[in-house]
Coordinates of C-alpha atoms and ligand atoms in Angstrom, one line a residue:
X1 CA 101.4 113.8 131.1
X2 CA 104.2 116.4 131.7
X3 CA 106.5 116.7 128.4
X4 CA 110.0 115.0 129.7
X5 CA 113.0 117.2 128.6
X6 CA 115.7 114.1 128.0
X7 CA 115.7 111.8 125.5
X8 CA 116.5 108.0 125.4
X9 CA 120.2 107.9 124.7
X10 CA 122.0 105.0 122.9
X11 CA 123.9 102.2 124.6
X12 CA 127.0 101.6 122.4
X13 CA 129.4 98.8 122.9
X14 CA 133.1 99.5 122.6
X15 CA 135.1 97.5 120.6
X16 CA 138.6 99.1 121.8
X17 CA 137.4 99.0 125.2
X18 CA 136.4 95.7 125.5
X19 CA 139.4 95.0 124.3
X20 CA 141.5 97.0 127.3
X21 CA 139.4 94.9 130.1
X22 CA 138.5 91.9 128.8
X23 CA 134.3 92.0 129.2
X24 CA 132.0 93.7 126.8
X25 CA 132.3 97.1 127.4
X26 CA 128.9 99.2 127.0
X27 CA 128.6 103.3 127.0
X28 CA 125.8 104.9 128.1
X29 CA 125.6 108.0 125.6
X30 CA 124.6 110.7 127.9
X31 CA 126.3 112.9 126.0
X32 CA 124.2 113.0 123.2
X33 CA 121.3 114.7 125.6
X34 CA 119.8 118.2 124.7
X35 CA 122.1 120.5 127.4
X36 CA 125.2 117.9 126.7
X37 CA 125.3 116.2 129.6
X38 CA 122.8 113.4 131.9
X39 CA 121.9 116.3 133.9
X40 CA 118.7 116.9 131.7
X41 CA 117.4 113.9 133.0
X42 CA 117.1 115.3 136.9
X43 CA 117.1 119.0 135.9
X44 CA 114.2 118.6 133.3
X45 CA 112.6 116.3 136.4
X46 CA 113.1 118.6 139.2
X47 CA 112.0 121.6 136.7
X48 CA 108.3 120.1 135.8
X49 CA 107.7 119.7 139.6
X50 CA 108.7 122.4 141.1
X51 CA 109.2 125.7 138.3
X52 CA 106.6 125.3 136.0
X53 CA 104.6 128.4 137.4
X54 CA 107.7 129.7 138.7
X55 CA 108.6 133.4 137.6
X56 CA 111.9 132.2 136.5
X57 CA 114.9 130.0 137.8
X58 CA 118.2 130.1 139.6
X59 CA 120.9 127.8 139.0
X60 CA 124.3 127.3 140.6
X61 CA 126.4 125.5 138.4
X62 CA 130.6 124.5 136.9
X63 CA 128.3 124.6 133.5
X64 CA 126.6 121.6 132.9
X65 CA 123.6 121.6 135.2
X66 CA 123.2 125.5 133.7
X67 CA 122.9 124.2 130.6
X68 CA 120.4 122.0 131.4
X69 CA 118.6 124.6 133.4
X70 CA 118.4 127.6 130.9
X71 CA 117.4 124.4 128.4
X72 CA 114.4 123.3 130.9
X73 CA 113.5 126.9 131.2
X74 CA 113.6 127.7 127.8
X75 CA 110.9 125.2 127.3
X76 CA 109.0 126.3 130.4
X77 CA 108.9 129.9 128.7
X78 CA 110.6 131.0 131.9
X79 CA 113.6 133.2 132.4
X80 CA 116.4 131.6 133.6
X81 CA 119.6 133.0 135.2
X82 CA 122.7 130.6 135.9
X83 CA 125.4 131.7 138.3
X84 CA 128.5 130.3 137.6
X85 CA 131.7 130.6 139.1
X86 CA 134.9 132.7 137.5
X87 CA 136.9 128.9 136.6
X88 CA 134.0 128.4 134.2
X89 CA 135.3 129.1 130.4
X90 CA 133.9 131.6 128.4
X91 CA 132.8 129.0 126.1
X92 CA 130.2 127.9 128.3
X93 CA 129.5 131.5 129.4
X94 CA 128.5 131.7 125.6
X95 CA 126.7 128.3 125.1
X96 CA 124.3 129.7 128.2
X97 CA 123.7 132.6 126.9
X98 CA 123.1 131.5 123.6
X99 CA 120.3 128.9 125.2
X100 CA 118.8 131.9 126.4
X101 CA 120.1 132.4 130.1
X102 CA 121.1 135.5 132.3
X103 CA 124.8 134.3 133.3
X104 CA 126.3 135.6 136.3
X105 CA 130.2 135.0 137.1
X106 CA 130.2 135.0 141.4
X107 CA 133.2 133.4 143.4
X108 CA 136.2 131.5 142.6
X109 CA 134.1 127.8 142.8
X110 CA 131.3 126.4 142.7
X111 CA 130.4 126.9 146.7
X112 CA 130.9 130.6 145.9
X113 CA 128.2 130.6 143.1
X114 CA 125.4 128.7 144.9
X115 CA 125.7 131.0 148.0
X116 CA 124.6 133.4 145.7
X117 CA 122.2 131.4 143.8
X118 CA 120.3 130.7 147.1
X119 CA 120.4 134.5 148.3
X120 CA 119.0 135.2 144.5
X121 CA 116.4 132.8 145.2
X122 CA 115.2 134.3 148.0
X123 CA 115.0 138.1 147.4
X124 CA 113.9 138.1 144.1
X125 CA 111.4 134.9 144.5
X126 CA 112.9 132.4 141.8
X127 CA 112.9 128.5 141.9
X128 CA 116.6 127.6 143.0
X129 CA 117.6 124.8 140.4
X130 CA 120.3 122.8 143.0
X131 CA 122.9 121.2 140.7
X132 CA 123.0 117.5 142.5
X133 CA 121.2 117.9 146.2
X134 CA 118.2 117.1 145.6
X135 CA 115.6 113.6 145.5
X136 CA 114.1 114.8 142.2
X137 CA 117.4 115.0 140.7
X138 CA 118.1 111.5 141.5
X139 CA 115.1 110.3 140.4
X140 CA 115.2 111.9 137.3
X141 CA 118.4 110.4 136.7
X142 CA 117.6 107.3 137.5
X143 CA 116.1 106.8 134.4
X144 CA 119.4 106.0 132.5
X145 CA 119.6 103.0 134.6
X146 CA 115.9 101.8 133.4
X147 CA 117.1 102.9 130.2
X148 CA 120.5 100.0 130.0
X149 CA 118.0 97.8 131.8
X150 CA 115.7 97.9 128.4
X151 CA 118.7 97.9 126.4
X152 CA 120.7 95.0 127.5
X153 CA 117.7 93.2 127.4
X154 CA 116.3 90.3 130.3
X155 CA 119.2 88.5 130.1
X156 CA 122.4 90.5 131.3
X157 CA 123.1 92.6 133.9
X158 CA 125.8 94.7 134.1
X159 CA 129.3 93.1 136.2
X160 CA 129.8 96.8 137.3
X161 CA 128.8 100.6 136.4
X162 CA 131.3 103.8 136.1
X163 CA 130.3 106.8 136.8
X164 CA 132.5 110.1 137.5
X165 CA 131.3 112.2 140.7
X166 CA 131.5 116.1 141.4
X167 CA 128.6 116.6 144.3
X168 CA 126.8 113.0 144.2
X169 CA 124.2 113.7 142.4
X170 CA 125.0 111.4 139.4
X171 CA 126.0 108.5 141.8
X172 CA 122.5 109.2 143.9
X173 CA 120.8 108.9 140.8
X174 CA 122.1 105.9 139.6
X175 CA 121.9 103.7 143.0
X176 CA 118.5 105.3 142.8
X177 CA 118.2 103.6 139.3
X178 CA 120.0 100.1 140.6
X179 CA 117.7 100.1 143.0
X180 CA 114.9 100.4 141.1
X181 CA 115.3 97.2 138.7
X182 CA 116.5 95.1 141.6
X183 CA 120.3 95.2 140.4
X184 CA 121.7 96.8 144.4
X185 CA 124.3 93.7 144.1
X186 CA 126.0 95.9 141.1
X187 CA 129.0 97.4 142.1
X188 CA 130.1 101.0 141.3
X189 CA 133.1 102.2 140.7
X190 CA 132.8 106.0 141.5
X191 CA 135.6 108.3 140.1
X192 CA 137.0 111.6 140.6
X193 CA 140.0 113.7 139.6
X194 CA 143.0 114.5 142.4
X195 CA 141.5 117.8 143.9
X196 CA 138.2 117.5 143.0
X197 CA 137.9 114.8 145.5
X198 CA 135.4 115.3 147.7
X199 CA 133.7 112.0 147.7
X200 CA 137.1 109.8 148.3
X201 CA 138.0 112.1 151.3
X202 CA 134.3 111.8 152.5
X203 CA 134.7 108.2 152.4
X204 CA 138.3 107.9 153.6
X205 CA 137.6 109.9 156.7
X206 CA 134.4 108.3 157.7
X207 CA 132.4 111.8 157.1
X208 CA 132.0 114.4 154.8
X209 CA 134.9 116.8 154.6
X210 CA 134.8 120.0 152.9
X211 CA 138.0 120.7 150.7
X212 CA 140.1 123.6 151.1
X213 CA 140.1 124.2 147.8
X214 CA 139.5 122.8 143.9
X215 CA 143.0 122.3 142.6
X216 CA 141.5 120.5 139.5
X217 CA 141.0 121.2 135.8
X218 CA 137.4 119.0 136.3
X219 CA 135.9 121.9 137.3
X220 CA 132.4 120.6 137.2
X221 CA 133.4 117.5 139.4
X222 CA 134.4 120.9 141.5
X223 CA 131.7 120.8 144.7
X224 CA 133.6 121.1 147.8
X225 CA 131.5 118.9 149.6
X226 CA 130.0 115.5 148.7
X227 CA 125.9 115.6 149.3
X228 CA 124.2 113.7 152.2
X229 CA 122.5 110.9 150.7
X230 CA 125.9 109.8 148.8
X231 CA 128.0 109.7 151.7
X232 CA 125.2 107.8 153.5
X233 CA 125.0 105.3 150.5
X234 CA 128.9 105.0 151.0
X235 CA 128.5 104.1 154.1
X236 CA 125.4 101.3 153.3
X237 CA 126.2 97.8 153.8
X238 CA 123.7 96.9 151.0
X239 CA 126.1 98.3 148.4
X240 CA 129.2 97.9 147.2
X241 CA 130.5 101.8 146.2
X242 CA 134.3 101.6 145.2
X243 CA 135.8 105.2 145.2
X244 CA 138.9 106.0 143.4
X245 CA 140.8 108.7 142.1
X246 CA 142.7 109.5 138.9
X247 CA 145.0 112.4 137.5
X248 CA 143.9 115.4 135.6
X249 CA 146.6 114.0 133.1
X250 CA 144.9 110.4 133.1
X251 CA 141.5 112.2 132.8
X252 CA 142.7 114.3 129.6
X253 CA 144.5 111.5 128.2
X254 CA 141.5 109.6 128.7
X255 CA 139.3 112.4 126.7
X256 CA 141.8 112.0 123.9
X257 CA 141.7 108.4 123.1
X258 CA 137.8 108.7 123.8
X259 CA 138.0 111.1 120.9
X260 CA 140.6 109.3 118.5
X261 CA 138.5 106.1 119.1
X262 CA 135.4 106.7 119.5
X263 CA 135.1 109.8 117.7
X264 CA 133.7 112.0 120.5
X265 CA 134.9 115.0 122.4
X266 CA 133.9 114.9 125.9
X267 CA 135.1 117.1 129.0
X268 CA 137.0 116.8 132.2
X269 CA 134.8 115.7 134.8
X270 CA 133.6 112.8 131.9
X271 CA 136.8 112.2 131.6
X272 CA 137.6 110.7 134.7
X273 CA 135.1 107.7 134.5
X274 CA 136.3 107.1 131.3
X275 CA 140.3 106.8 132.6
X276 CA 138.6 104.0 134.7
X277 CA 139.3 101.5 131.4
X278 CA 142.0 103.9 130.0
X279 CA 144.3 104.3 132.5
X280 CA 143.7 100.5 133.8
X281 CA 141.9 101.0 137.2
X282 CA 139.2 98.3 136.1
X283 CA 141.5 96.1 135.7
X284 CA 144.2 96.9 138.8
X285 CA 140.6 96.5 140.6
X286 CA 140.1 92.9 139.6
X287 CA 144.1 92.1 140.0
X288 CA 143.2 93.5 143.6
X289 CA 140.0 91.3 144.4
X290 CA 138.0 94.0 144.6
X291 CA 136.3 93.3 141.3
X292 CA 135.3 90.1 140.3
X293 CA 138.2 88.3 137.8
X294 CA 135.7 87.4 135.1
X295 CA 133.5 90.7 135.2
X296 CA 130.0 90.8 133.3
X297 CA 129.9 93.8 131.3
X298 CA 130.9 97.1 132.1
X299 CA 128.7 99.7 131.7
X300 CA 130.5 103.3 131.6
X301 CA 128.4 106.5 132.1
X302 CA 129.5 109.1 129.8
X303 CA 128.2 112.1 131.4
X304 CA 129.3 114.4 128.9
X305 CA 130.1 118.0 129.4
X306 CA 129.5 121.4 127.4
X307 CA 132.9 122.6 128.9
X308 CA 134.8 121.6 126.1
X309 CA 136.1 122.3 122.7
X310 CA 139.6 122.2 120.6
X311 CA 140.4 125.5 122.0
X312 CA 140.0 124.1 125.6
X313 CA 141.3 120.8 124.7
X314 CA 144.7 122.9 123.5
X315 CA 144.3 125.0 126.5
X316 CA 144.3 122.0 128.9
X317 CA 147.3 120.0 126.6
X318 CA 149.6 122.8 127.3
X319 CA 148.2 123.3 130.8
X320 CA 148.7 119.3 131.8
X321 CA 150.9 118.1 129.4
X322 CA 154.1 120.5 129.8
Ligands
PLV401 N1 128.5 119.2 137.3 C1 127.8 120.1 138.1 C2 128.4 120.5 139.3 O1 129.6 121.3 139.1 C3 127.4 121.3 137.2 O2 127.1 122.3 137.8 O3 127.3 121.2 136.0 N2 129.9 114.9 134.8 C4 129.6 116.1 134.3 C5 129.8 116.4 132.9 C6 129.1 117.1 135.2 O4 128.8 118.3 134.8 C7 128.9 116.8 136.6 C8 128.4 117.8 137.6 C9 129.3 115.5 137.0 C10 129.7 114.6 136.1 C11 129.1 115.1 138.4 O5 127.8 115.0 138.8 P1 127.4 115.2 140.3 O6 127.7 116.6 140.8 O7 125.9 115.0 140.3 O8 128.1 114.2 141.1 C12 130.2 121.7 140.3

């Protein structure tokens, strides 16, 4: 069998959280992956399949799927070269380089990198590592949802999942994963930052939009366009997908009390699912209907991020908080 890249993370409960919505709050550690973030889980997937013999790989990436690349690669013993675009922070710059990658700073966002990434691709023959558009992501990341499954045991299920959304690619992969153990009747409440907001104008519209521009500091929620397959899902009648939006000042908020009280530092675009309980949109849900009243647990992704560290967290205080 092919050696998998990710690792079983732990499912924690939260004992302030719980206490902020009223159900048993659970988090889904993703965090603690190799890379820093779920990504390995699709990444590490997509990489066994299709880059094994590859001369080397190309990613396009905010930072995180990077990370997870050069990681996969660096396994592979293939080179790996991650184009990223100039609103990535040096930090990360450093972390891929220090896992081993080329790192090449092309365009303004994200859209401007992966132009690139997919003309490197093709002139210099290199597997092109696509950060969430792809069905081997998804499955790979549906894992996770096999993984709370086995960890919650036969007895629960979930009253409702959180996860944060740049391109879809997490979301994909965890409907993929819903899917999977039967649970479609779960709802999801998928969150995003104020212009980084692809998904919620895709949905609001009727279509997928492409945004002007990302105004956000959740750079790596930062794809101007939503993918395919989650705007089709949005669209499903089988599923209930509820799409909302929070400030980058709820999201860094939300990354500080996630630190204070659980004692972990976590970026932007992780951030944002976590203001879901922090900044009371679970709960103005269920005062709305759209949420059952007495919710079954609630099982927050915490996607993680390598974007982040006190430096950046002080960068983004004065940046937001002024
Ligand atoms: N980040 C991608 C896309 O950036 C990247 O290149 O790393 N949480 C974290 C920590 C992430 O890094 C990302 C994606 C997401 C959530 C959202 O996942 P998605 O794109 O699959 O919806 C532009």
């Amino acid at each position: 069998m092919a050696e998998v890249f990710h690792l079983n993370t732990p499912l924690l409960e939260s004992i302030n959280m719980s206490k902020r919505v009223g159900t048993t709050v659970y988090l889904k550690m993703e965090n603690t992956q190799p890379s820093g973030s779920f990504k390995i889980r699709g990444i590490g997937h997509l990489c066994q399949q299709l880059a094994r013999h590859s001369k080397g790989v190309v990613c396009s990436s905010g930072g995180n799927a990077g990370m997870a690349a050069a990681y996969a690669a660096q396994k592979m013993g293939v080179p790996a070269t991650i184009i990223v675009p100039s609103s990535t922070p040096p930090l990360v710059v450093q972390r891929l380089q220090d896992q081993g990658a080329t790192v090449k700073i092309v365009g303004k966002v994200w859209d401007d990198a992966n132009t690139e990434a997919l003309k490197l691709a093709e002139t210099e023959g290199l597997a092109y590592v696509p950060p969430f558009d792809h069905p081997l992501l998804w499955k790979g990341h549906a894992s996770m949802i096999a993984e709370v499954t086995a960890s919650l045991g036969p007895s629960v299920k979930p009253g409702a999942v959180v996860v944060s959304v740049g391109g879809g690619g997490l979301l994909c992969g965890v409907i993929q994963g819903l899917k999977d153990v039967g649970w479609t009747d779960v709802p999801i409440v998928a969150m995003e930052t104020v212009g980084a907001d692809c998904f919620n104008a895709a949905v609001k519209a009727g279509k997928l939009v492409t945004l002007d521009d990302i105004t956000s500091e959740a750079k790596c929620l930062g794809a101007k366009t939503a993918c395919k397959q989650v705007f089709d899902y949005s669209q499903s009648s089988e599923l209930t997908i509820i799409s909302e939006l929070v400030t980058d000042q709820q999201a860094l908020h939300a990354i500080q009390t996630f630190l204070d009280e659980e004692r972990v530092l976590v970026e932007m675009a992780c951030g944002a699912a976590l203001a879901a309980v922090y900044s009371g949109v679970i709960v103005r849900l269920q005062n709305e209907g759209r949420l059952p009243a007495l919710l079954g647990p609630l099982v927050v992704i915490v996607c993680g991020g390598s974007t982040i560290n006190m430096e950046q967290l002080t960068y983004l205080k004065h940046k937001l908080q002024s």
